[in-house]
Short mmCIF file of C-alpha atoms and ligand atoms in Angstrom, two decimals:
data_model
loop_
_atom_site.label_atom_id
_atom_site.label_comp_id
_atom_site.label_asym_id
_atom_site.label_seq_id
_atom_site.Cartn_x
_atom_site.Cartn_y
_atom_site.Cartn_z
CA UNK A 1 0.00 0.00 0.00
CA UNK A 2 1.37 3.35 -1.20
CA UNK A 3 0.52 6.12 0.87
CA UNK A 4 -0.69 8.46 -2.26
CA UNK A 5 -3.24 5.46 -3.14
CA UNK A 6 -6.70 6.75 -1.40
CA UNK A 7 -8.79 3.68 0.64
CA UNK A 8 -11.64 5.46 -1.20
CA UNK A 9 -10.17 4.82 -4.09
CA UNK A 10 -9.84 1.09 -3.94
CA UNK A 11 -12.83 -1.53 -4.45
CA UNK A 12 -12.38 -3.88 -2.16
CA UNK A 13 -10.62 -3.81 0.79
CA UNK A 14 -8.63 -7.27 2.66
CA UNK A 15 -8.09 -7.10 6.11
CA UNK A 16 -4.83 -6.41 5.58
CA UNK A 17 -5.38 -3.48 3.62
CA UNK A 18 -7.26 -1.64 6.26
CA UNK A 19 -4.12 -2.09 8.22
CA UNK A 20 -1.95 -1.07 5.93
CA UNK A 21 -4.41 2.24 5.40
CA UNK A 22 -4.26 3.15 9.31
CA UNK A 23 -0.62 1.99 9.87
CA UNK A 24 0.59 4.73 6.82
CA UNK A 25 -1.69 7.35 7.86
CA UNK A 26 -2.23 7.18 11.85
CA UNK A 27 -0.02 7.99 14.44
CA UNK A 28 1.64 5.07 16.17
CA UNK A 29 0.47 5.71 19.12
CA UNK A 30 -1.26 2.25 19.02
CA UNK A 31 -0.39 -1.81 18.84
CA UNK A 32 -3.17 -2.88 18.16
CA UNK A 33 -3.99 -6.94 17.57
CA UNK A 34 -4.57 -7.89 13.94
CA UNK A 35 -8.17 -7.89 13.78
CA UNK A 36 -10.25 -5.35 11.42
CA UNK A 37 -13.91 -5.54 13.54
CA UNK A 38 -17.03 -3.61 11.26
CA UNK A 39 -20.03 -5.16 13.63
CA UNK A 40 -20.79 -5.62 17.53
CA UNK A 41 -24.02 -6.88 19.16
CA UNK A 42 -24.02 -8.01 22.99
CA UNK A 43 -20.93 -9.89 23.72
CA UNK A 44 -19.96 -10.56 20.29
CA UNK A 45 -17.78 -8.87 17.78
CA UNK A 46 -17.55 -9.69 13.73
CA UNK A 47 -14.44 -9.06 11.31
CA UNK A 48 -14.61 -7.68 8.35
CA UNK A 49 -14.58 -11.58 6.86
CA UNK A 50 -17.26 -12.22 8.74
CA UNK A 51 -15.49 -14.62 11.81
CA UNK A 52 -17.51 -13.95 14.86
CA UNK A 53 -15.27 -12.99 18.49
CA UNK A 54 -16.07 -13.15 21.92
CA UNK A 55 -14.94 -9.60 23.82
CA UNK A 56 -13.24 -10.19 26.35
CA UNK A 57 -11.89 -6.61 26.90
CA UNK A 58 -15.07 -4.31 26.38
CA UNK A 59 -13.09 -1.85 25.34
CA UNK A 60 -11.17 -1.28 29.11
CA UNK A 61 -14.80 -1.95 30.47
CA UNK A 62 -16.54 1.46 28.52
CA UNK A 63 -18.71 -1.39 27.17
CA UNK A 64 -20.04 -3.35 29.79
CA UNK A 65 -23.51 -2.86 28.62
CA UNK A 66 -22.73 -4.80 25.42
CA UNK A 67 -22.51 -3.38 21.83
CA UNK A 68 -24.73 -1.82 20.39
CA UNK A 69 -27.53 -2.23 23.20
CA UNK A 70 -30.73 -2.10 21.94
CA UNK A 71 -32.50 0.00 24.77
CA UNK A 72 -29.20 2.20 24.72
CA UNK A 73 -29.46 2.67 20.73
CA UNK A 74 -32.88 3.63 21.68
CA UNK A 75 -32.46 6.27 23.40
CA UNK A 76 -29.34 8.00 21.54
CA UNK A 77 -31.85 7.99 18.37
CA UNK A 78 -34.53 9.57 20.09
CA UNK A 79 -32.40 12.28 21.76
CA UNK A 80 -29.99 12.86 18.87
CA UNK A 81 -33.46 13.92 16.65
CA UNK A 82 -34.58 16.16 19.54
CA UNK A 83 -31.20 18.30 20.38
CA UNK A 84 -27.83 16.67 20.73
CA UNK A 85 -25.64 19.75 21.54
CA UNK A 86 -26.49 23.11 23.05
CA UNK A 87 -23.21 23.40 25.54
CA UNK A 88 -23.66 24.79 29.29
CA UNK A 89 -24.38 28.33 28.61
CA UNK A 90 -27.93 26.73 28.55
CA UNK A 91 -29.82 24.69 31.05
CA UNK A 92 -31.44 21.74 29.16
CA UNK A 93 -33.99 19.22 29.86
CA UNK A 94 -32.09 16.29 30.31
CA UNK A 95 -29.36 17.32 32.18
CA UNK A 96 -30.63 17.89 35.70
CA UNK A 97 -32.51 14.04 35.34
CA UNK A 98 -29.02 12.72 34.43
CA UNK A 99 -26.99 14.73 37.43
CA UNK A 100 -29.68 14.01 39.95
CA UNK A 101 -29.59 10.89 39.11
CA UNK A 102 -25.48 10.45 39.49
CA UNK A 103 -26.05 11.70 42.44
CA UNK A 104 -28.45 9.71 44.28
CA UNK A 105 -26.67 6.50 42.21
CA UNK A 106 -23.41 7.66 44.15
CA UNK A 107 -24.46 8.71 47.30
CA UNK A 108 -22.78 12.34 46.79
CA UNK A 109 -23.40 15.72 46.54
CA UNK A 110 -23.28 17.45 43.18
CA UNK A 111 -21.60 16.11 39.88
CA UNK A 112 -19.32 17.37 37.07
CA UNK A 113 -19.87 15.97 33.70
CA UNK A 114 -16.57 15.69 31.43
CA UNK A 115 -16.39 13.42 28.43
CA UNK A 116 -13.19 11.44 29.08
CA UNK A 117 -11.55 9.61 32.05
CA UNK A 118 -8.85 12.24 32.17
CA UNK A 119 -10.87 14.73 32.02
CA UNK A 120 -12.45 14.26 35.14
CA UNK A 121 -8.59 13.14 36.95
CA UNK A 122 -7.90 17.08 35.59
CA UNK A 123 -11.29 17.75 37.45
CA UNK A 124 -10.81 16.78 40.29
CA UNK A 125 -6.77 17.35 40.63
CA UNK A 126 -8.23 21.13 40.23
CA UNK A 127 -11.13 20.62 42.79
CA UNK A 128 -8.50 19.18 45.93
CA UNK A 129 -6.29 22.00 45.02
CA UNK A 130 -8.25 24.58 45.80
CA UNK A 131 -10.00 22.57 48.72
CA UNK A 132 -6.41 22.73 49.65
CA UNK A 133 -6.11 26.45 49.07
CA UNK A 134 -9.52 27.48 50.34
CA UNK A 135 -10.48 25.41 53.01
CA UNK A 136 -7.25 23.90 54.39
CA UNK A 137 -5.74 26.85 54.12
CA UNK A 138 -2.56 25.50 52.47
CA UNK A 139 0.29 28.44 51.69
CA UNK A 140 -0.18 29.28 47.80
CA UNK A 141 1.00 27.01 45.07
CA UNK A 142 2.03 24.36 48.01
CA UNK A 143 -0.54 22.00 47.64
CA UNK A 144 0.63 18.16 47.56
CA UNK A 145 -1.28 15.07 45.91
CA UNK A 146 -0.22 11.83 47.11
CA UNK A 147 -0.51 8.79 44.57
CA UNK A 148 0.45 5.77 44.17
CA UNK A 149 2.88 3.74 42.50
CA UNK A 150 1.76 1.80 38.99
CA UNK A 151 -1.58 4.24 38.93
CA UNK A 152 -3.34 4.91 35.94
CA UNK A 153 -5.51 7.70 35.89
CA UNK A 154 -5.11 8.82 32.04
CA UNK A 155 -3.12 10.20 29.43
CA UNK A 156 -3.24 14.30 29.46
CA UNK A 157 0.56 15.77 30.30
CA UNK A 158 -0.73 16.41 33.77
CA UNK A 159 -1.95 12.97 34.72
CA UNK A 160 1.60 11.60 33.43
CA UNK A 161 3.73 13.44 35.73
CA UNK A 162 2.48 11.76 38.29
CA UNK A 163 2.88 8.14 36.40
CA UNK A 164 5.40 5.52 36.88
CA UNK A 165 5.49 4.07 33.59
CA UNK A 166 8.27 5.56 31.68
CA UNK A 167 7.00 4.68 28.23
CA UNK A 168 3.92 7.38 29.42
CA UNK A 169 6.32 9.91 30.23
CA UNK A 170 9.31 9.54 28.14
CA UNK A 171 9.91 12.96 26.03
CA UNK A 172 7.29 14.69 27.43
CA UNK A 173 8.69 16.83 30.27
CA UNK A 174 8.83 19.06 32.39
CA UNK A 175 6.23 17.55 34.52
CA UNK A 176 3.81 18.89 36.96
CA UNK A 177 5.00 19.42 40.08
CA UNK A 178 3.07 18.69 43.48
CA UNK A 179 2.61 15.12 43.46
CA UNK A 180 3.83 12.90 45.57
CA UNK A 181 3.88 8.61 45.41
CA UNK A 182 3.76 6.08 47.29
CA UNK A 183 3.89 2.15 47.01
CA UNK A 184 -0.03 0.90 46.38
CA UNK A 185 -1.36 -1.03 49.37
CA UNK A 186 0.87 0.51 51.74
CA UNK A 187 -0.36 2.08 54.73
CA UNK A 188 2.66 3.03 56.59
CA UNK A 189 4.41 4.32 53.48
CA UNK A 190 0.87 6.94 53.34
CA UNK A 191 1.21 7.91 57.37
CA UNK A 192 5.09 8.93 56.29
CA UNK A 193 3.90 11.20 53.28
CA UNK A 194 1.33 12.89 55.00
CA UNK A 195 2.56 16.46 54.97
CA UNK A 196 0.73 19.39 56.26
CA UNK A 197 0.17 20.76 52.76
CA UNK A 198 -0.95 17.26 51.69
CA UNK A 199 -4.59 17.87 49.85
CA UNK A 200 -5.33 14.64 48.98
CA UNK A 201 -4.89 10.79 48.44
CA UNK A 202 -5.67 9.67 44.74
CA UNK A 203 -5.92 6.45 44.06
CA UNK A 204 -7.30 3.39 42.15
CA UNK A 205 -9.25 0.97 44.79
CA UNK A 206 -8.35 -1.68 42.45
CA UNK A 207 -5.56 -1.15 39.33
CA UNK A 208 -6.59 -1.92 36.30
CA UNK A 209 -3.68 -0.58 33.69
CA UNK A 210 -1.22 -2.29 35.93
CA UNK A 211 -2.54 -5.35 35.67
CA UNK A 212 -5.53 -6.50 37.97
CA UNK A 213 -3.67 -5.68 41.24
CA UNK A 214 -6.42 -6.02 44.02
CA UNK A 215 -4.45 -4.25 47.51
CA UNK A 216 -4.61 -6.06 51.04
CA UNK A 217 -7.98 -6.33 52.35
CA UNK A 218 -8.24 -3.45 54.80
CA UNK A 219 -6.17 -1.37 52.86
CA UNK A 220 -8.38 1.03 51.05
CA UNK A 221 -10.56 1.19 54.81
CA UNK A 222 -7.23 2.30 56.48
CA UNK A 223 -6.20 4.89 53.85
CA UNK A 224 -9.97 6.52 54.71
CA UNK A 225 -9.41 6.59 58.08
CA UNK A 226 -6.38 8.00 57.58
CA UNK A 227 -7.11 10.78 55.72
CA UNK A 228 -9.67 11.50 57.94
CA UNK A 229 -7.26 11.86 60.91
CA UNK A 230 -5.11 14.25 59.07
CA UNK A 231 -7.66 16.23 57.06
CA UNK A 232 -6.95 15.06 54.00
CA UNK A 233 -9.64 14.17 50.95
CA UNK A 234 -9.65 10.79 49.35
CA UNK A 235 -10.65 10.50 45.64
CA UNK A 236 -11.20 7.45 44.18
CA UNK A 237 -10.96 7.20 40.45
CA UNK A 238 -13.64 4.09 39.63
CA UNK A 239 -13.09 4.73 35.88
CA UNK A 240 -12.53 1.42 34.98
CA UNK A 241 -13.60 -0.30 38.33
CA UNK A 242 -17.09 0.99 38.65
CA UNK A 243 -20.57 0.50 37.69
CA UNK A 244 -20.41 -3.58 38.68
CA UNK A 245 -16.64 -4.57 37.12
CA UNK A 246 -15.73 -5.88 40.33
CA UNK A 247 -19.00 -7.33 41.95
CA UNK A 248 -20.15 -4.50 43.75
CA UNK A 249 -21.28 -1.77 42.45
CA UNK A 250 -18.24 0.25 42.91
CA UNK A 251 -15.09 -1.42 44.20
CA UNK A 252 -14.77 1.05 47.16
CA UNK A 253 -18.08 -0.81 48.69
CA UNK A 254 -16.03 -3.81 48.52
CA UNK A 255 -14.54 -2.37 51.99
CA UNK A 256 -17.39 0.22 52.87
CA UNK A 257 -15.41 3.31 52.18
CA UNK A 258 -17.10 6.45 50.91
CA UNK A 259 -14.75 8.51 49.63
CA UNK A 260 -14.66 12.89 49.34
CA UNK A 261 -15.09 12.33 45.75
CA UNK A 262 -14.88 9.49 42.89
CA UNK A 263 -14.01 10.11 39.33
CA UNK A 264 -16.74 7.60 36.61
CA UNK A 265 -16.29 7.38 33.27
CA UNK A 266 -16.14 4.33 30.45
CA UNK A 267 -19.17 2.58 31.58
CA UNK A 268 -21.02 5.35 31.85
CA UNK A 269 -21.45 6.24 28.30
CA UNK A 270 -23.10 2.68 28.09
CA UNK A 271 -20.75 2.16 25.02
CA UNK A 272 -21.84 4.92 22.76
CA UNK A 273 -20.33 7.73 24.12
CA UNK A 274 -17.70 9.25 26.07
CA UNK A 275 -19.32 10.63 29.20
CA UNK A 276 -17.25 11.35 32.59
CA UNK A 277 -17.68 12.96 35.55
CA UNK A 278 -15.98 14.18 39.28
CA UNK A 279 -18.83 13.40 41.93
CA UNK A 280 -18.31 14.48 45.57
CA UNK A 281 -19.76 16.32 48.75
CA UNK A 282 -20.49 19.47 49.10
CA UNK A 283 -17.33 20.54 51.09
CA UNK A 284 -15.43 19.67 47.92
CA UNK A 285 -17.96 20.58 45.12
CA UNK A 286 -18.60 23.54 46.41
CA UNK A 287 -14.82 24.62 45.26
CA UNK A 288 -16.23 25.34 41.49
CA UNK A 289 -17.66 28.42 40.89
CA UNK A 290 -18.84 30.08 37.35
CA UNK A 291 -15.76 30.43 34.80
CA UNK A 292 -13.32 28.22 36.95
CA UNK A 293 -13.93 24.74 34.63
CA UNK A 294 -15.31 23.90 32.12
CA UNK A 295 -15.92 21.84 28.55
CA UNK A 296 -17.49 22.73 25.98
CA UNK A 297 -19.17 19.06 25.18
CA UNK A 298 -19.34 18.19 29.20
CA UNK A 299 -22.93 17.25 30.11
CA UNK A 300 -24.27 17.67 26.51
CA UNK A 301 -27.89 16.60 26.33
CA UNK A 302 -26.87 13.72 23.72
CA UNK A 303 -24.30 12.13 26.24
CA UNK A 304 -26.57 12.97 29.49
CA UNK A 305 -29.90 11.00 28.33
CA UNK A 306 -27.38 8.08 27.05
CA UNK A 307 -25.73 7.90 30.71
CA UNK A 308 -28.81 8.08 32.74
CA UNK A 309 -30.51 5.52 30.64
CA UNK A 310 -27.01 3.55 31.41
CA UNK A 311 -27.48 3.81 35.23
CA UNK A 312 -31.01 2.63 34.84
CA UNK A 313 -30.15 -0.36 32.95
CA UNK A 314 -26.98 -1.19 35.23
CA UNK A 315 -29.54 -1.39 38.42
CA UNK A 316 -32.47 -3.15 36.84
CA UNK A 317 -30.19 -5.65 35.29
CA UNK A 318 -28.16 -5.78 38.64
CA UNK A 319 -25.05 -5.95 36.56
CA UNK A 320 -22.97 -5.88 40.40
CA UNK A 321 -24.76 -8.83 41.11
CA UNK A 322 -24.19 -10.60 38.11
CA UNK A 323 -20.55 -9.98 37.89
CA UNK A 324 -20.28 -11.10 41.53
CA UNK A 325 -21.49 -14.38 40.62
CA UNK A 326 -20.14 -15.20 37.42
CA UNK A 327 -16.90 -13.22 38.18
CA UNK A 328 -16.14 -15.95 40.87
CA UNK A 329 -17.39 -18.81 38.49
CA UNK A 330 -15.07 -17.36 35.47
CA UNK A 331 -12.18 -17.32 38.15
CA UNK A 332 -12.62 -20.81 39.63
CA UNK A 333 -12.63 -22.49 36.26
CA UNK A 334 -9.65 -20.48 34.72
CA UNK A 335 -7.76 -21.53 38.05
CA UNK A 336 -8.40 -25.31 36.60
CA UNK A 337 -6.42 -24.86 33.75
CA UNK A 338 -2.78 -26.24 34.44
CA UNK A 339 0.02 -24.45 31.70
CA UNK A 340 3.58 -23.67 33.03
CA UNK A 341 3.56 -20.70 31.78
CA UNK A 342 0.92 -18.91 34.07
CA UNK A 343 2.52 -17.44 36.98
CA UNK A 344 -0.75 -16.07 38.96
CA UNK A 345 -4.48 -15.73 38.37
CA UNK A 346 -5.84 -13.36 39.94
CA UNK A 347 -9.18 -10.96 39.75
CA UNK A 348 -12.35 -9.85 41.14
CA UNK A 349 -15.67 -10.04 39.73
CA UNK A 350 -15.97 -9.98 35.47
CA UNK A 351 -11.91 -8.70 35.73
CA UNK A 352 -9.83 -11.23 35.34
CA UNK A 353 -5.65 -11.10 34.92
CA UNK A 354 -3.87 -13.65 33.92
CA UNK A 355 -0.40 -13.26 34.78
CA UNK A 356 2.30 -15.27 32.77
CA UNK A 357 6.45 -15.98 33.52
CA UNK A 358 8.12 -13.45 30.94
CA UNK A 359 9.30 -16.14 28.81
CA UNK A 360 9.10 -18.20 26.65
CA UNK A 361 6.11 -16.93 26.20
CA UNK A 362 4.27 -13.53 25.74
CA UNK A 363 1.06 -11.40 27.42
CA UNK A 364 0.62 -10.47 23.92
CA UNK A 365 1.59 -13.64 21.79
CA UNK A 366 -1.36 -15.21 23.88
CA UNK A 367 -3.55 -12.41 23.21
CA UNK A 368 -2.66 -12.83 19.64
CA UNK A 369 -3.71 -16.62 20.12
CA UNK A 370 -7.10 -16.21 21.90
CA UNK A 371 -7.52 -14.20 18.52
CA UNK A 372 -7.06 -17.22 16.34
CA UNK A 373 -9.70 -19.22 18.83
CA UNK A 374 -12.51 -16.29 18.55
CA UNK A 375 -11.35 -14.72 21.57
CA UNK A 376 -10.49 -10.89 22.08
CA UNK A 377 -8.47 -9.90 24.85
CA UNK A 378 -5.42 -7.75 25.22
CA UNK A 379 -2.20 -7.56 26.66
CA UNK A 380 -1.53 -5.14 30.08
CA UNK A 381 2.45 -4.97 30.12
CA UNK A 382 4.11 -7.70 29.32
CA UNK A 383 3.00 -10.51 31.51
CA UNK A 384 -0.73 -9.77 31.74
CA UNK A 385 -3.69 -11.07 29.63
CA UNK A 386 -6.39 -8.89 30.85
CA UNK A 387 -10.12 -10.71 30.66
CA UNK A 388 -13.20 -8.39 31.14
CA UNK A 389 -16.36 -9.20 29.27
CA UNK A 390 -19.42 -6.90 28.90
CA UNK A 391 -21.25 -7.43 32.40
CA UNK A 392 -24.05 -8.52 30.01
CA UNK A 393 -22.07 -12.07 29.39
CA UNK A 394 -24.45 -15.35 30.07
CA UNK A 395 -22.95 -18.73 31.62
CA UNK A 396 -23.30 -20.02 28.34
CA UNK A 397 -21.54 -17.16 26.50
CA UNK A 398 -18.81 -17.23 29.35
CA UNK A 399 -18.60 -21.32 29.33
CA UNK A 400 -17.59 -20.80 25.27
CA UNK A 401 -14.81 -18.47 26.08
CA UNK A 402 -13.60 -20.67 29.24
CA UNK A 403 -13.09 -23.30 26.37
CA UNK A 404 -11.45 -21.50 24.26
CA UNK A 405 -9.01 -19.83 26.58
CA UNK A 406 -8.08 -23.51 27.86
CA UNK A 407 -7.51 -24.56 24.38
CA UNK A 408 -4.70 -21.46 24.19
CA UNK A 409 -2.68 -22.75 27.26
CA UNK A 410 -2.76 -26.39 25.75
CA UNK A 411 -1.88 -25.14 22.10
CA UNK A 412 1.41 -23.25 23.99
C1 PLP B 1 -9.15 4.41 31.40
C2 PLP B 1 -8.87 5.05 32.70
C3 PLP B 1 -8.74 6.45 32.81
C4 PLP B 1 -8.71 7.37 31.62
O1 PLP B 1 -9.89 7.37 30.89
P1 PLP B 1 -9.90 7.93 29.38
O2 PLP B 1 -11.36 7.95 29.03
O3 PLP B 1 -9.10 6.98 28.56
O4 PLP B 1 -9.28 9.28 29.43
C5 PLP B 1 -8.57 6.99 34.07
N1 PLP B 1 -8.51 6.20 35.16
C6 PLP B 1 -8.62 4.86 35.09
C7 PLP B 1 -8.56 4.05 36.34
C8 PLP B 1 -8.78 4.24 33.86
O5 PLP B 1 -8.84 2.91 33.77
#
């Protein structure tokens, strides 16, 4: 493929050819597995040749709902006839529902709709800085964010400062200052950071990036009380944890903890649409006031009648519940299969890592085999295959993909 020949120009397109097209004219910012996908519907995905895949990624859990979910299509048709975009120098109709909504859902106080992840980290690394500032009374500019070791919270150039993963960062200094981390699960290493300009504790209750990493039990129950003691917020970013991934309905009920403020996103948009937001208590929320934030596609009335019809269906089909259940089947039976190259299995609820020795074999050289048997997953780092249906997934569906995975491991 010559990059002067147009893909509009060509009749038919092989797989291969659509590869070729994105791999001359996109930025490489991407590995992707060799798959070319044109249709989705519940669990399933279909190639371009028509072979038929189980997800087993959901797209980092933004598609727990399932593709292309009927009642969810629903609703973005209706609403994108009515009005799809207006911005917030207007109230709309749909909005308050969808906030009120968040907020009862959560437990908290007001919400702030973004559109991605990041977005909302940005959010609410600008609301604890100037609860810092305001409330705590921290000297100017001095405000300090503990975090912790292997987070991911996003891609923006302030969230990477605060990474450890020097592929995120490499190049792409000078970094933002202020941040401060410590090892994950580790509650003496917090009580020793703890500064009086310390705003807040951001953290993961679960990592997902990182590679399925669930902390001690107790942990995330200590850091509260912690923070508590020494007047500092906890935020807990349940991007990729919430809405049911891990059995409950957020991971932080997993050990009762109710946090100052969590950060939601993938999920949320019910697989159509980007929707985030920062939701808290009032002695946070109350930091915003008219021109300090913003976005100009943040709670548009498109996104907002998509996510509250998302929260609806993620109670009534008790998608926590479900994950809880089959989550611990999905783990029991993976735990049968016996390859020497799996180091660890570990997960909780419908999010699974399999963790393999570094060699001979590869995180993504499985992935790249789970491909062949009608399985999509993909590699975490180099060791991890990360599993993570749509919460929609039946025994019967799940069974299938059990099959196949064992298959992989005996084809090794
Ligand atoms: C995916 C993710 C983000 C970033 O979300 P984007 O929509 O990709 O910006 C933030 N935090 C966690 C825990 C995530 O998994």
């Amino acid at each position: 493929m010559v990059k002067n020949k147009k893909i509009s120009e060509q009749k038919s397109l092989t797989p291969q050819d659509y590869i070729s097209v994105e791999q001359n004219w996109g930025a490489h910012n991407y590995r992707p597995i060799d798959v070319v996908l044109t249709r989705g519907k519940g669990v399933w995905l279909w190639d371009v040749e028509g072979k038929k895949y189980l997800d087993m990624m959901s797209a980092y859990s933004a598609v727990s709902h399932g593709h292309c979910n009927p009642k969810l299509l629903a609703v973005l048709k209706a609403q994108a006839g009515r009005l799809s975009m207006c911005s917030r120098a207007y109230y709309t109709d749909v909005l308050p529902r969808f906030l009120e909504k968040l907020c009862v859902f959560t437990g908290m106080d007001r919400a702030l709709p973004m559109n991605t992840g990041a977005e909302a980290v940005e959010t609410a690394i600008k609301a604890v800085r100037r609860w810092g500032y305001f409330t705590k009374k921290i000297p100017e500019n001095q405000a300090e964010i503990i975090v912790m070791s292997h987070n991911f919270h996003g891609r923006t150039s302030g969230i990477i400062s605060f990474s450890s993963d020097p592929s995120y960062k490499l190049g792409f200094g000078p970094f933002l200052p202020g941040f401060c981390q410590i090892p994950f699960g580790d509650v003496a290493a917090l009580e020793a950071a703890i500064t009086p300009n310390t705003c807040v504790v951001l953290t993961e209750p679960i990592q997902g990036e990182s590679g399925i990493i669930v902390p001690p039990k107790g942990w995330l129950a200590q850091v509260s009380k912690i923070c508590k003691k020494n007047k500092v917020l906890l935020i807990v970013d349940e991007v990729q944890s919430g809405f049911g991934r891990t059995g409950k309905m957020f991971a932080c009920d997993h050990e009762d903890v109710h946090p100052d403020g969590m950060i939601l996103g993938k999920a949320l948009g019910g697989g159509f649409f980007p929707i985030s937001a920062l939701v808290g208590k009032e002695h946070l929320m109350h930091v915003f006031t008219p021109g300090s934030h913003g976005s100009t596609f943040g709670g548009n009335p498109l996104g907002a009648a998509i996510a509250l019809r998302a929260l609806e269906i993620i109670e009534e089909e008790k998608f926590a519940e479900h994950s809880a259940e089959l989550g611990a089947y999905f783990l029991g039976e993976l735990k049968k299969i016996k390859s020497p190259h799996i180091r660890d299995i570990r997960g909780i609820g419908l999010w699974v890592g399999i963790d393999l020795y570094p060699s001979p074999t590869s995180a993504r050289l499985v992935c790249e085999k789970l491909k062949e048997f009608g399985v999509l997953s993909k590699e975490t780092h180099e060791t991890v295959v990360r599993l993570a249906p749509p919460l929609v997934i039946t025994k019967k569906e799940l069974d299938w993909g059990i099959r196949q995975i064992g298959k992989v491991f005996e084809s090794l």
